[in-house]
Amino acid sequence: MNSERYSRQAMVPEFSGDGQQKLEDASVLIIGASSIGSTLMFNLASAGVGTIGVADHNIVGPANLNAPIHFEEDLGTLKVLSATRKLKAYNSMINVIPHATAINKDNAYEIISQYDIVVLAVNNPQTAMLVNEACVELGKPFVHGKTNGFVGTAGFILPHETPCLACFYGKELPPEDNYGSVSGVSSTIAALMSTSVLQYLLDAPVAMKGKLFIYNCEDATIEKIDLTHRHDCDICGPKSDFEDEEDFDFDEEDV
Ligand SMILES: [Zn+2]
């Protein structure tokens, strides 16, 4: 069934040859089973990523029904169990591993170290910076994304090659946005993020690497910004530690 199942994406050169096997051999940890995370996990399950871990400690409430992976019948269920059930029903050939816990200082390194790449799909600034720190120290690539009303952002960080989240936000925690979630915006951000994950796993160029994509539905634009390494970054160290000595400019350009 698998060769026919993935036949449409196999028409794309990057997925042909051993591309599908690369995906089946890969493992991705998704932190956050809400709107962005749930759309994204469907995309990865659809593509046949072999192992998908889902980390979330919350229970499905009515407000979570804006995430397409949670149904009314899941109210009161752990979000990771709701997500695991749907993903297994959608693609029985993949492994889905639930982590019914908040990512914290005690477990972040142990959980993240089990996966090839991490998806950060939470708005919580403390969690975002903890995941950034753990991924940089463990050398794990990670994709981050969030939305704020009609605006969404997404980026791809490759530790010691691109600037990290702390380079972008400095010593302050990023702001905790509270302007609500619009499912269409979340789906678009999830699509950008999941495509980056697949490009990385397929050894294809990752368009979002070292950049921040800003999707703005209010004026129908997508911008990309090259992130700049912060020389006094406490997380990824001085620039001399970087493999890539190329300067990261702060030029903006339309895409
Ligand atoms: Zn940094």
XYZ file of C-alpha atoms and ligand atoms in Angstrom:
256
model
C 0.000 0.000 0.000
C 2.843 2.363 0.865
C 4.267 2.835 -2.623
C 0.832 3.813 -3.924
C 0.030 5.815 -0.802
C 3.048 8.075 -1.308
C 2.984 8.002 -5.115
C 1.940 11.641 -5.487
C 4.812 13.040 -3.472
C 7.182 10.513 -5.087
C 6.682 12.494 -8.301
C 8.635 15.296 -6.599
C 12.360 14.591 -7.186
C 13.386 15.075 -3.553
C 10.945 12.347 -2.451
C 11.938 9.831 -5.122
C 14.799 7.321 -4.877
C 15.640 6.832 -1.217
C 13.701 9.926 -0.171
C 10.707 8.036 1.188
C 13.007 5.722 3.147
C 14.688 8.755 4.714
C 11.291 9.906 5.941
C 10.355 6.466 7.259
C 13.649 6.297 9.166
C 13.206 9.778 10.656
C 11.849 10.900 14.011
C 10.262 14.276 14.761
C 9.220 15.633 18.154
C 6.284 18.046 18.082
C 5.985 20.158 21.228
C 2.426 21.407 21.475
C -0.712 19.632 20.257
C -2.798 22.729 19.645
C -3.688 24.481 16.428
C -0.278 24.686 14.697
C 0.999 21.405 16.098
C -2.027 19.398 15.083
C -2.090 20.622 11.495
C 1.624 20.006 11.256
C 1.437 16.458 12.612
C -1.143 15.562 9.967
C 1.234 16.909 7.304
C 4.126 14.794 8.608
C 1.947 11.687 9.016
C 0.662 12.217 5.485
C 4.237 12.299 4.178
C 5.107 9.071 6.017
C 7.538 10.337 8.663
C 8.274 7.108 10.532
C 8.195 8.293 14.136
C 6.257 11.275 15.453
C 6.536 12.199 19.127
C 3.920 14.521 20.608
C 4.555 16.388 23.858
C 1.727 18.177 25.648
C 0.385 17.974 29.201
C -2.998 19.617 28.716
C -6.471 18.148 28.386
C -8.770 18.842 25.445
C -11.242 21.583 26.344
C -13.792 23.365 24.166
C -11.258 26.055 23.246
C -8.991 23.357 21.772
C -11.583 22.332 19.186
C -10.061 24.958 16.866
C -7.284 22.393 16.382
C -8.322 19.946 13.662
C -6.938 16.903 15.427
C -9.295 17.195 18.415
C -12.969 16.229 18.098
C -15.906 16.861 20.438
C -15.671 13.255 21.626
C -12.143 14.033 22.908
C -13.249 16.627 25.450
C -11.653 15.761 28.786
C -8.981 13.547 27.164
C -5.254 14.252 27.260
C -4.344 16.071 24.065
C -1.461 13.705 23.344
C -3.805 10.709 23.515
C -6.369 12.407 21.289
C -3.609 13.234 18.794
C -2.039 9.775 18.936
C -5.368 8.086 18.223
C -6.058 10.251 15.164
C -2.566 9.928 13.720
C -2.592 6.134 14.066
C -6.018 5.952 12.438
C -4.793 8.203 9.634
C -1.535 6.335 8.984
C -1.194 2.974 10.719
C 2.327 2.488 9.309
C 3.951 5.171 11.462
C 4.962 5.170 15.129
C 3.384 7.807 17.342
C 4.860 8.364 20.792
C 2.872 10.430 23.310
C 4.743 12.413 25.961
C 2.033 13.468 28.396
C 4.145 16.048 30.141
C 5.076 19.683 30.000
C 8.593 20.195 28.659
C 10.646 21.429 31.611
C 14.242 21.610 32.783
C 14.060 18.105 34.213
C 12.937 16.321 31.054
C 13.741 18.546 28.052
C 17.174 17.090 27.311
C 16.127 13.469 27.796
C 13.063 13.779 25.527
C 14.614 15.972 22.820
C 17.712 13.770 22.539
C 15.499 10.896 21.289
C 14.551 12.701 18.054
C 16.213 13.873 14.839
C 14.461 17.249 14.745
C 12.129 19.245 16.979
C 9.039 21.308 16.207
C 8.257 24.076 18.672
C 4.562 24.870 18.384
C 3.751 26.619 21.658
C 3.289 30.284 22.531
C 4.761 29.925 26.024
C 7.982 32.027 26.081
C 9.623 30.045 28.894
C 9.117 26.771 27.033
C 10.369 28.312 23.792
C 13.623 29.494 25.346
C 14.158 26.234 27.223
C 13.702 24.236 24.000
C 16.051 26.649 22.215
C 18.718 26.116 24.868
C 18.348 22.326 24.868
C 18.392 22.078 21.062
C 21.502 24.258 20.784
C 23.318 22.220 23.429
C 22.240 18.909 21.885
C 22.852 20.111 18.325
C 19.254 19.373 17.311
C 17.692 21.395 14.507
C 14.341 22.880 15.343
C 11.493 24.643 13.637
C 9.508 27.256 15.516
C 6.263 28.998 14.744
C 3.450 30.918 16.353
C 0.546 33.148 15.485
C -0.816 36.374 16.852
C -4.181 37.249 15.368
C -3.821 37.625 11.593
C -0.009 37.487 11.762
C 2.115 34.351 12.002
C 5.854 33.743 12.139
C 7.970 30.685 11.418
C 11.678 29.892 11.291
C 14.254 27.097 11.143
C 17.268 27.034 13.457
C 20.298 24.821 12.908
C 22.456 25.082 16.045
C 25.982 26.449 15.528
C 25.201 27.232 11.912
C 22.376 29.755 12.224
C 21.561 32.254 14.970
C 19.302 30.884 17.713
C 16.091 32.191 19.265
C 18.045 33.885 22.065
C 20.044 35.749 19.416
C 16.753 37.100 18.124
C 15.085 37.950 21.418
C 18.189 38.890 23.439
C 18.251 38.417 27.182
C 14.564 39.220 27.544
C 11.878 36.588 27.203
C 9.859 36.911 23.997
C 6.500 38.580 24.497
C 3.575 36.324 25.347
C 1.108 37.067 22.587
C -2.517 36.915 23.531
C -4.451 38.018 20.513
C -6.103 34.720 19.853
C -5.665 32.087 17.197
C -7.188 32.082 13.707
C -7.199 28.560 12.315
C -6.397 29.582 8.743
C -3.324 31.518 9.885
C -2.224 28.605 12.077
C -2.631 26.193 9.159
C -0.488 28.365 6.907
C 2.276 28.623 9.505
C 2.054 24.856 10.109
C 2.394 24.246 6.365
C 5.554 26.365 6.176
C 7.009 24.599 9.219
C 6.185 21.061 8.089
C 7.676 21.691 4.642
C 10.909 22.807 6.307
C 10.981 19.624 8.377
C 10.560 17.502 5.252
C 13.221 19.456 3.335
C 15.663 18.890 6.177
C 14.906 15.180 6.451
C 15.251 14.782 2.673
C 18.636 16.596 2.641
C 17.072 19.254 0.419
C 17.806 22.970 0.816
C 15.763 24.383 3.707
C 14.399 27.721 2.587
C 13.631 28.918 6.135
C 17.074 28.070 7.575
C 18.365 31.016 9.588
C 15.400 33.131 8.617
C 12.161 34.354 10.094
C 9.121 34.203 7.842
C 6.402 36.716 8.688
C 3.019 35.913 7.221
C 0.671 38.879 7.526
C -2.935 38.336 6.505
C -3.806 41.953 7.245
C -1.880 43.194 4.208
C -1.480 39.884 2.321
C 2.323 39.719 2.486
C 5.003 37.229 3.387
C 8.382 38.662 4.345
C 11.552 36.864 5.286
C 14.221 38.279 7.542
C 17.767 36.960 7.885
C 18.398 36.470 11.591
C 21.496 38.086 13.048
C 23.866 36.346 15.432
C 24.106 38.188 18.750
C 27.761 38.304 19.757
C 26.957 38.144 23.463
C 24.390 35.344 23.112
C 24.398 33.266 26.305
C 23.081 30.210 24.455
C 24.955 29.728 21.201
C 28.142 31.505 22.190
C 30.476 33.897 20.403
C 30.441 34.036 16.650
C 33.824 32.264 16.477
C 31.978 29.106 17.549
C 29.969 29.148 14.324
C 30.852 26.778 11.524
C 29.611 29.301 8.999
C 31.516 32.558 9.277
C 29.285 34.314 6.791
C 27.740 37.471 8.186
C 24.032 37.347 8.779
C 22.623 40.629 7.544
C 19.334 42.071 8.569
C 18.129 42.744 5.070
C 14.462 42.306 4.449
C 13.144 41.066 1.181
C 9.799 40.096 -0.160
C 9.281 36.477 -1.136
Zn 22.126 32.530 20.040
